[in-house]
Coordinates of C-alpha atoms and ligand atoms in Angstrom, one line a residue:
M140 CA 102.5 86.3 99.3
K141 CA 103.2 85.2 95.6
R142 CA 101.8 87.2 92.8
N143 CA 98.8 85.5 90.9
L144 CA 99.7 85.0 87.3
K145 CA 96.0 85.0 86.5
D146 CA 95.9 88.5 87.7
Y147 CA 97.6 89.5 84.5
T148 CA 96.1 90.2 81.0
L149 CA 98.0 88.9 78.2
E150 CA 99.6 92.4 77.6
E151 CA 100.6 92.7 81.1
L152 CA 102.1 89.2 81.2
E153 CA 104.1 90.1 78.1
N154 CA 105.4 93.4 79.8
M155 CA 106.2 91.4 83.0
V156 CA 108.3 88.8 81.2
T157 CA 110.3 91.3 79.2
A158 CA 110.8 93.8 82.2
E159 CA 111.2 91.5 85.2
L160 CA 112.2 88.0 83.8
K161 CA 114.4 89.6 80.8
Q162 CA 112.7 87.0 78.6
P163 CA 111.4 87.5 75.0
K164 CA 107.8 88.7 74.9
F165 CA 106.3 85.5 73.3
R166 CA 107.0 84.0 76.7
G167 CA 104.1 86.0 77.9
K168 CA 101.8 84.4 75.4
Q169 CA 103.0 80.8 76.3
I170 CA 102.3 81.4 79.9
F171 CA 99.0 82.9 79.4
T172 CA 98.0 80.0 77.1
W173 CA 99.0 77.3 79.8
L174 CA 97.1 79.1 82.4
Y175 CA 93.8 78.8 80.5
R176 CA 94.4 75.2 79.4
G177 CA 94.2 74.6 83.0
V178 CA 97.6 73.8 84.2
T179 CA 97.8 73.5 88.1
D180 CA 101.6 73.1 88.4
F181 CA 104.4 75.0 86.8
S182 CA 106.0 71.5 85.8
Q183 CA 103.2 71.2 83.2
M184 CA 104.3 74.3 81.3
T185 CA 106.6 72.1 79.1
D186 CA 107.6 74.6 76.6
L187 CA 109.4 76.8 79.1
S188 CA 112.8 75.7 80.3
K189 CA 113.2 74.1 83.7
P190 CA 115.4 77.1 85.1
L191 CA 112.6 79.4 83.9
R192 CA 109.8 77.6 85.5
E193 CA 111.8 77.6 88.8
Q194 CA 112.4 81.3 88.4
L195 CA 108.7 81.9 87.9
E196 CA 107.6 79.8 90.7
E197 CA 109.7 81.7 93.2
T198 CA 107.7 84.9 92.8
Y199 CA 104.5 83.9 91.2
S200 CA 101.6 81.5 91.8
L201 CA 99.3 79.9 89.4
G202 CA 96.3 81.0 91.5
N203 CA 94.7 77.7 92.0
L204 CA 91.6 77.7 94.2
T205 CA 90.9 74.7 96.3
V206 CA 87.7 73.1 96.3
V207 CA 87.0 72.7 100.1
K208 CA 83.4 71.3 99.7
K209 CA 80.9 70.5 97.0
Y210 CA 77.3 70.2 97.5
C211 CA 75.2 68.4 95.1
S212 CA 71.5 69.1 94.8
K213 CA 68.9 66.3 94.8
L214 CA 66.2 68.4 93.2
D215 CA 68.4 69.3 90.1
E216 CA 72.0 69.1 88.9
T217 CA 73.2 72.2 90.6
R218 CA 76.3 72.0 92.6
R219 CA 77.5 74.6 95.3
Y220 CA 81.2 74.8 95.5
L221 CA 83.0 76.1 98.6
L222 CA 86.4 77.6 97.5
Q223 CA 89.5 78.5 99.4
L224 CA 91.5 81.4 98.3
E225 CA 95.3 81.6 98.6
D226 CA 95.0 83.8 101.6
G227 CA 92.8 81.5 103.4
N228 CA 89.4 83.4 102.7
Y229 CA 86.4 81.6 101.6
I230 CA 84.0 82.2 98.6
E231 CA 81.3 80.2 96.9
S232 CA 80.5 79.4 93.3
V233 CA 77.3 77.8 91.9
L234 CA 77.3 75.4 88.7
M235 CA 74.0 75.1 87.0
K236 CA 73.2 72.8 84.1
Y237 CA 70.8 73.9 81.4
H238 CA 70.0 72.4 78.0
H239 CA 72.4 74.6 76.3
G240 CA 75.3 73.6 78.5
Y241 CA 76.9 74.7 81.9
T242 CA 76.5 78.1 83.5
I243 CA 78.6 79.1 86.5
C244 CA 77.5 81.8 89.0
I245 CA 80.7 83.4 90.3
S246 CA 81.5 85.7 93.3
S247 CA 83.1 89.2 93.0
Q248 CA 84.1 89.9 96.6
V249 CA 84.7 88.2 100.0
G250 CA 81.3 89.4 101.6
C251 CA 79.4 92.3 100.4
A252 CA 78.8 95.7 101.7
M253 CA 75.4 96.6 100.2
G254 CA 73.3 95.4 103.2
C255 CA 70.1 94.1 101.3
A256 CA 67.7 92.9 103.8
F257 CA 67.0 89.8 102.1
C258 CA 70.2 88.6 101.1
A259 CA 72.5 86.2 103.2
S260 CA 75.7 87.3 101.4
T261 CA 76.0 90.7 103.1
R262 CA 75.3 89.8 106.6
G263 CA 78.9 89.6 107.6
G264 CA 79.9 92.8 105.6
K265 CA 82.6 93.0 103.0
K266 CA 86.1 91.6 103.8
R267 CA 87.8 92.4 100.4
N268 CA 87.5 92.5 96.7
L269 CA 88.5 89.6 94.7
T270 CA 91.2 90.1 92.2
A271 CA 90.6 89.2 88.5
G272 CA 92.6 86.2 88.9
E273 CA 90.4 84.9 91.8
I274 CA 87.4 85.6 89.7
V275 CA 88.5 83.7 86.7
G276 CA 90.0 81.1 89.2
Q277 CA 86.4 80.1 90.1
V278 CA 85.7 79.3 86.5
M279 CA 88.9 77.2 86.3
A280 CA 88.5 75.5 89.6
V281 CA 85.0 74.3 88.8
Q282 CA 85.6 73.5 85.4
R283 CA 88.6 71.3 86.3
D284 CA 86.2 69.5 88.8
L285 CA 83.4 69.1 86.2
G286 CA 85.8 68.0 83.3
E287 CA 83.6 69.7 81.0
R288 CA 83.7 73.3 79.4
I289 CA 81.5 76.0 81.1
S290 CA 80.0 78.1 78.3
N291 CA 78.1 80.7 80.3
I292 CA 79.0 83.0 83.3
V293 CA 76.7 85.0 85.6
M294 CA 78.3 87.5 87.9
M295 CA 75.5 86.9 90.5
G296 CA 77.2 85.3 93.4
I297 CA 78.6 86.9 96.5
G298 CA 79.6 90.6 96.3
E299 CA 78.5 93.5 94.2
P300 CA 80.6 93.4 90.9
L301 CA 80.5 97.2 90.3
D302 CA 81.8 98.0 93.8
N303 CA 84.9 96.2 92.3
Y304 CA 84.8 97.6 89.1
D305 CA 88.4 97.6 87.8
Q306 CA 89.1 94.0 88.8
V307 CA 85.7 92.9 87.2
L308 CA 86.6 94.7 84.1
K309 CA 89.9 93.1 83.9
F310 CA 88.3 89.5 84.4
L311 CA 86.0 90.2 81.6
E312 CA 88.9 91.0 79.4
I313 CA 90.8 87.7 80.5
V314 CA 87.9 85.4 80.2
N315 CA 86.9 86.7 76.9
H316 CA 90.4 86.4 75.2
P317 CA 90.7 83.7 72.4
L318 CA 93.8 82.4 74.3
G319 CA 92.1 82.8 77.6
L320 CA 88.8 81.0 78.4
N321 CA 87.4 82.4 75.1
V322 CA 83.9 83.0 76.6
G323 CA 82.0 85.4 74.5
H324 CA 80.7 88.5 76.3
R325 CA 77.2 87.6 75.1
H326 CA 77.5 84.7 77.2
I327 CA 78.1 86.7 80.2
S328 CA 75.7 88.4 82.7
L329 CA 76.7 90.9 85.2
S330 CA 74.3 91.7 88.1
T331 CA 74.3 95.1 90.2
C332 CA 72.2 96.3 92.9
G333 CA 72.2 99.7 91.1
L334 CA 75.6 101.7 91.3
A335 CA 74.4 104.4 88.7
E336 CA 77.6 106.0 88.3
K337 CA 79.5 102.7 87.5
I338 CA 76.6 101.7 85.2
R339 CA 77.3 104.7 83.1
H340 CA 81.1 103.9 83.0
L341 CA 80.3 100.3 82.0
A342 CA 78.0 101.8 79.4
D343 CA 80.8 103.8 77.9
R344 CA 83.0 100.6 77.6
D345 CA 80.1 99.3 75.1
L346 CA 80.7 95.6 76.1
Q347 CA 78.3 93.0 74.7
I348 CA 77.7 91.7 78.3
T349 CA 74.1 91.4 79.6
L350 CA 73.6 93.9 82.4
S351 CA 71.1 92.9 85.1
V352 CA 69.8 95.4 87.7
S353 CA 68.4 94.2 90.9
L354 CA 65.2 96.6 91.3
H355 CA 63.0 94.8 93.7
A356 CA 60.8 97.8 94.5
T357 CA 59.3 100.7 92.4
N358 CA 59.4 103.7 94.6
D359 CA 62.1 105.2 96.8
E360 CA 60.4 104.5 100.1
K361 CA 59.9 100.8 99.5
R362 CA 63.3 100.4 97.8
S363 CA 65.4 102.1 100.5
A364 CA 63.8 100.0 103.2
I365 CA 65.1 96.8 101.8
M366 CA 68.1 98.1 99.7
P367 CA 70.3 100.8 101.5
I368 CA 72.0 101.6 98.3
N369 CA 68.8 103.4 97.1
R370 CA 69.5 106.2 99.5
K371 CA 72.8 107.0 97.6
Y372 CA 71.3 106.2 94.0
P373 CA 67.5 106.7 94.2
I374 CA 65.3 105.1 91.6
G375 CA 65.2 108.3 89.2
I376 CA 69.0 108.4 89.0
L377 CA 69.2 104.5 88.6
M378 CA 66.8 104.7 85.9
D379 CA 68.6 107.4 84.0
A380 CA 71.7 105.5 84.1
C381 CA 69.9 102.4 82.8
R382 CA 68.6 104.4 79.9
Y383 CA 72.0 105.8 79.1
Y384 CA 73.3 102.2 79.2
I385 CA 70.6 101.0 76.8
K386 CA 71.3 104.0 74.4
K387 CA 75.0 103.5 74.4
T388 CA 75.1 99.8 74.0
N389 CA 71.8 99.0 72.4
R390 CA 71.5 96.0 74.6
R391 CA 68.4 94.9 76.5
I392 CA 68.6 95.3 80.2
S393 CA 67.4 92.6 82.5
F394 CA 65.5 93.8 85.6
E395 CA 65.6 91.4 88.5
Y396 CA 62.6 91.8 90.8
T397 CA 62.7 89.5 93.9
L398 CA 59.1 89.0 95.0
I399 CA 58.5 89.3 98.8
E400 CA 55.1 88.5 100.1
G401 CA 53.2 91.6 101.4
V402 CA 56.2 93.8 100.5
N403 CA 56.5 94.3 96.9
D404 CA 54.1 91.8 95.2
G405 CA 50.7 93.7 95.3
E406 CA 48.7 94.9 92.2
A407 CA 49.8 98.6 93.0
D408 CA 53.5 97.3 92.7
A409 CA 52.9 95.8 89.5
A410 CA 51.2 99.0 88.2
E411 CA 54.1 101.0 89.4
L412 CA 56.7 98.7 87.7
I413 CA 54.9 98.9 84.4
G414 CA 55.0 102.7 84.7
L415 CA 58.7 102.7 85.4
L416 CA 59.8 100.5 82.7
K417 CA 57.3 100.7 79.9
G418 CA 58.8 101.4 76.5
M419 CA 62.4 100.7 77.7
L420 CA 64.4 97.9 75.9
C421 CA 64.1 95.5 78.9
H422 CA 63.0 92.4 80.5
V423 CA 61.8 91.6 83.9
N424 CA 63.1 88.6 85.8
L425 CA 60.9 87.8 88.6
I426 CA 62.6 85.8 91.5
P427 CA 60.4 84.4 94.3
V428 CA 62.3 85.3 97.3
N429 CA 64.5 82.4 98.9
P430 CA 64.4 82.0 102.5
T431 CA 67.7 83.2 104.2
G432 CA 66.2 83.6 107.8
A433 CA 65.6 87.2 107.6
K434 CA 62.4 88.5 109.5
G435 CA 59.4 89.5 107.4
I436 CA 60.9 88.0 104.3
R437 CA 58.6 85.4 103.1
Q438 CA 57.8 83.6 99.6
G439 CA 54.3 84.2 98.3
S440 CA 52.3 81.4 96.7
R441 CA 53.1 80.2 93.2
K442 CA 49.7 81.5 92.2
S443 CA 50.5 85.0 93.4
V444 CA 53.9 85.0 91.6
E445 CA 52.3 84.0 88.4
G446 CA 49.7 86.6 89.0
F447 CA 52.2 89.2 89.1
Q448 CA 53.9 87.9 86.0
K449 CA 50.4 88.0 84.3
L450 CA 49.8 91.6 85.5
L451 CA 53.2 92.7 84.0
E452 CA 52.6 91.1 80.6
M453 CA 49.2 92.7 80.3
G454 CA 51.0 95.9 81.1
G455 CA 53.2 95.4 78.1
L456 CA 56.4 94.2 79.6
T457 CA 58.0 90.9 79.1
A458 CA 58.5 88.9 82.3
T459 CA 59.8 85.6 83.2
I460 CA 60.0 83.7 86.6
R461 CA 63.4 82.7 87.4
R462 CA 63.8 78.8 88.0
E463 CA 64.8 78.2 91.4
M464 CA 67.9 76.0 91.4
G465 CA 69.8 74.2 94.2
S466 CA 67.6 75.5 97.1
D467 CA 68.1 72.3 99.0
I468 CA 71.9 73.2 99.2
Q469 CA 71.7 76.7 100.0
A470 CA 72.7 77.5 96.4
A471 CA 69.8 79.6 95.3
C472 CA 69.8 83.6 94.8
G473 CA 70.5 85.2 97.9
Q474 CA 71.7 82.2 99.9
L475 CA 75.2 82.2 99.4
R476 CA 77.2 83.3 102.4
A477 CA 80.2 85.2 103.3
Q478 CA 80.6 83.1 106.5
A479 CA 81.0 80.1 104.4
E480 CA 84.0 79.1 106.5
E481 CA 81.4 77.9 109.0
D482 CA 81.1 74.9 106.7
A483 CA 84.7 74.4 106.2
Ligands
SAH117 N1 75.1 92.5 94.2 C1 74.6 92.0 92.8 C2 74.8 90.6 92.6 C3 74.0 89.6 93.4 S1 73.0 88.8 92.2 C4 73.2 92.4 92.9 O1 72.6 92.7 93.9 O2 72.5 92.4 91.7 C5 71.9 88.1 93.1 C6 70.4 88.2 92.9 O3 69.7 87.5 93.7 C7 70.3 89.8 93.0 O4 69.2 90.2 92.1 C8 69.7 89.8 94.4 O5 69.0 90.9 94.7 C9 69.0 88.6 94.4 N2 68.7 88.0 95.8 C10 69.4 88.3 96.9 N3 68.8 87.7 98.0 C11 67.9 87.0 97.4 C12 66.8 86.1 98.0 N4 66.7 85.8 99.3 N5 66.0 85.5 97.3 C13 65.9 85.8 95.9 N6 66.7 86.6 95.4 C14 67.6 87.2 96.0

């Protein structure tokens, strides 16, 4: 298979054109600029000679992702995209409209290995990691379809981003570059189910992104029952890593807490959560669990969700309830699927 030019940082492209194409270094910058202006064909790179474009095309691809299907919500302006990668695999991305502009929720892997009980993305396991170019390719493909700039990115789609650490970090570099998509790190959120070691590595990079941590339970017994990763990184270890992250970056962590009726939404759970997070530079994002067909996973009433939020606030935490978007098109949290090809 041809090598995806979107897998290269600007520096890597400059090295590649000098070493492999025997071209001056500035050609790297020209190619990089074209990629993120959104060219979908080599012929559009008009300041490169025809022979050079042909030479490039022989070995390299532009990493275009194909929009196979687009589902538009009738409830809000959310759209779910089924995208095909160059090797034939499928992933999904979700576009959401907010008053401040468009946010895209992107995937980091084909499938997911984490096995959370309430999440559909993990049911078929993990097929493979996405490359940096495939991650940025989602933004490019959806932006092209939309015809408008996407200003915010959340890495909350299919996959565990910190289980694909190197490619995700490279993606963050490319997408942030002024000649790339120029999306500021402050406009990017990364969500993890709690790979404590990688949270520490990320902390050492001191990026301005928002880290979201999927907590969902407040003691090891409950958390391990719904999130297998907790057996490897129990809550104590995870919270230590979170405190380290806050100390290093001085950034507020957003803790996601998916409320599952009768499992983690009681008064005692709220009290434990307050005990765990009180005094930390953080925010709690409550997500009423979305149906995925899993047994015993039900959404509580709106009243109970609001009651839980109130308890947290009385306990001194700041907590918001995540607005459910695109649930009629299976685009809400936890509903994206690795087996998306069933749709194709
Ligand atoms: N692997 C990362 C990225 C996924 S982000 C992570 O776990 O954080 C998606 C968010 O939606 C996570 O907080 C995840 O736990 C949550 N989620 C998964 N399934 C859900 C469901 N059925 N209802 C509501 N939220 C869900």
